[in-house]
Amino acid sequence: MGQETIYFGRFISTPKPEELLIRTGAVLVNKKNGRGVIERADWTVNGPNDAISKFGVEAPVVTTKENGFFFPGFIDTHIHASQYPNVGIFGKSTLLDWLTTYTFPLESSLGNTNSPMYKDATEPPNPLARAKAVYNRIISRTLANGTTTASYYATIHLDATNLLADLAFDKGQRAYIGRVCMDRPETCPDYYRDESSEETLTNTKASIEYCRSLDPSGELLAHIITPRFAPSCLSETLSKLGSLAKEEDIRVQTHISENLNEVQLVKELFPDQATYTDVYDHHGLLTPRTILAHAVHLSQEEMRLIKERKTKVSHCPASNSALGSGFCPVRVMLDEGVEVGLGTDVSGGYSPSILDAVRNACIVSRHVGFINGGDSRYNLGVAEGLWLATVGGAKVVGMEGRLGGFEEGMLWDVQEIIMGDVSSSGDGEETGVDIFGWEQWDDRVAKWVWNGDDRNVQRVWVGGRLVHERRS
Amino acid sequence: MGQETIYFGRFISTPKPEELLIRTGAVLVNKKNGRGVIERADWTVNGPNDAISKFGVEAPVVTTKENGFFFPGFIDTHIHASQYPNVGIFGKSTLLDWLTTYTFPLESSLGNTNSPMYKDATEPPNPLARAKAVYNRIISRTLANGTTTASYYATIHLDATNLLADLAFDKGQRAYIGRVCMDRPETCPDYYRDESSEETLTNTKASIEYCRSLDPSGELLAHIITPRFAPSCLSETLSKLGSLAKEEDIRVQTHISENLNEVQLVKELFPDQATYTDVYDHHGLLTPRTILAHAVHLSQEEMRLIKERKTKVSHCPASNSALGSGFCPVRVMLDEGVEVGLGTDVSGGYSPSILDAVRNACIVSRHVGFINGGDSRYNLGVAEGLWLATVGGAKVVGMEGRLGGFEEGMLWDVQEIIMGDVSSSGDGEETGVDIFGWEQWDDRVAKWVWNGDDRNVQRVWVGGRLVHERRS
């Protein structure tokens, strides 16, 4: 007993891309086996006592505030945990010089005492202590922003990557942990790469085992095979990682077609493959469990191959804009039947918030429309942005039907959103979302999407466990 | 006595577009005549007592925190105070349908009991009470976000517009108050327009007088003549407003070339003028004290005319993106010598924060570069964005050399910024800006720009008066 909790109040979700479903009622969550699943949902319940009576269960009732609602937790399908300290630091760089100027120095500092970041250090470097601070902080910040599931890139370092797994598991975030694979000498700096294809495979396998030792079920925590991107890996490494993914039936994440210079580099490094997508397909990495980040400059043919392979795409609009990579045509991909979710892509993306990614996805979609003769068909609305952040993300991480909604059988990975009330004299709380009182609920949701931040996230649960509560 | 204050600590500003000037030292602010001007600045001062000794003045010393700095207050060169409740509410609309669907109903509700917004009201409408709540709130929110000067659109209603003036003056924000002029029957709704050109002029003059009665100097508060945009005014009205602006030597604000359908509409309504810019010029509204919002689709010729007339431009990137209006080529305008500042354009823009406008200006500039063959010359960096928000804005509102920096003789319109410290174990405060401690100061500023919000604005002064202090 004591494993059941009732949640009562307003529930908002996006079962379909254009549908903002707003319901009041209650759900009964059962944490037996530690999994926190919605056992029953009842949309006729009109109060806490009614819930207890209708469910026939004497369980504690968690109620949303008048100006609040439950919303499915966000799914960040692409985030570099190791790059968090660099959010906002990118100057006027684009992808390839951004990597060498900002990214490799920072990532290496989480494992290498010879990292360029320690060049002028006055104290002896302690990479693992730095990793701990960075990983602790990014997990806390993403949870505070309502991210219940994250697909993380770590670094090449096994010990620091295992530490990320420890911390995510301890804090209770649903997480896929990627130890970064990069071993191609022409493209990786000497101070930051695997020494050989063997080292790449050995450390990847060790990380897989470590994640399994923490969570044998793999439901809350699992390794995700992570070739950084095609140019950074030897061809034999890509093949071995493809085989490993198949043998172990394990997720894969990588980047694709983010930047035109990168696409050109791939052409030069892999002359035998016709396209960037073919490179991954050739090496057995275009699987139904593969997440491809960016996909800005894909041809129609590449999209079709991705769809055929049931491979997933992580759309990272803030990053694509910040690094001047281009406009990802999300509407075209959705129309093609490609499954798309959202990623913050910290720190190419400057924000750890998926709500910010929703905003940027909506904005970029209007730009896509604008460069296509002002065609508003390309526009993503608020409901579609939220759908990408929840249901879309669930498909991308292979959790379709288990995450992203309030139906019976789904996991209780949920955020409680509260907004600010403005009084009749114009006073109000200091959140970014001001509700005057006359707004319809769909407009309130729009106001939250466009001006919300972590102050609007009151509580966050993963698998029924309370993993964040906002300090009042 | 008691009119002097010393400010000691770190001062950051952008004297030139690409220059982030980071200094420590002290300034002495004297509030004689109630104006709060920097009397002396000394960049060799190394502590509060040193400041007192060097200035030879026994004045109270205000000191920035270790992880904080003074920054010039932001200047919002285009914001519709009346539309604040609609931030984020725009769906997939573009300019012209956005006006009729969302904007006119809300604006009218601040003065008309027959506003469509009151259609289903259960209580008797009280437009002025609504105006008070809305205006109170938007002034508080912009101050909390570091906006020390704002050029406001109100509505057509004289009493509500005067109320906006009262509230801004009372709260101490530097404000230009625009009573909206719109009297063209074909383009304005029956329920929301001036009845005649005469009414437009009479009410405009009354608003000018009211603002003067509050602040005869016009330095802190002044009326700004506000023809909504060319299509909404009768030609005779535009001419009379142009004459009035000249006679009274008063500021003007309006919109220009935001959306392609709007540009087409102007062509149809004003067939005798070759361009949108010519329409304003023809009516005497293209003055050195005129602020043109948007300027997205100007021809090179129009830019040249604007430059010749020394007319100013307010760039509103969030709005242009949200309403799918297009990409404003700020770099091209700056290269042409056009003076540009930033506007939030609430509620076409979804955020009342100029820091958000800085971000969006940087992002949109990368899009402009991307559609021009990936030319990074178009990119605006962090310093340039901040320059637009301060020095650029000062030029746009005719306060060049008096606002936007820390030089002797400038007004103390300043925000104190604080950032979050992350501890060695990864704990930290709940602001969006996490400083790990190893970042250089220019990188810290970039982190603030990309993830900052009102939580980072500790205190705000206008003309030496403390007008906002963040609740701790």
CSV table of C-alpha atoms in Angstrom, one decimal, chain A residues 9 13 20 26-27 50 71 100 124 188 200 210 215 219 268 291 316 333 343 346 370 376 399 432 459:
chain,number,residue,atom,x,y,z
A,9,GLY,CA,-7.3,18.9,-11.7
A,13,SER,CA,-1.9,17.3,-23.7
A,20,LEU,CA,-4.7,20.8,-27.8
A,26,ALA,CA,-8.4,12.6,-12.2
A,27,VAL,CA,-5.9,9.8,-12.8
A,50,ASP,CA,-15.1,12.4,-5.9
A,71,PHE,CA,1.3,18.6,-18.8
A,100,THR,CA,37.4,23.6,-32.5
A,124,PRO,CA,45.8,21.5,-10.4
A,188,CYS,CA,39.6,15.2,-34.2
A,200,THR,CA,36.2,3.4,-29.0
A,210,TYR,CA,27.7,0.4,-16.5
A,215,ASP,CA,19.1,-0.1,-14.4
A,219,GLU,CA,13.5,1.7,-18.9
A,268,GLU,CA,35.1,14.3,-49.2
A,291,ILE,CA,18.2,9.6,-33.5
A,316,CYS,CA,17.1,21.6,-32.9
A,333,MET,CA,9.5,15.9,-42.9
A,343,GLY,CA,16.2,18.8,-29.1
A,346,VAL,CA,23.0,22.5,-25.7
A,370,PHE,CA,8.5,33.0,-45.6
A,376,SER,CA,1.7,29.6,-44.1
A,399,MET,CA,8.6,5.3,-26.1
A,432,GLY,CA,7.0,35.7,-17.3
A,459,ARG,CA,6.6,20.1,-9.7
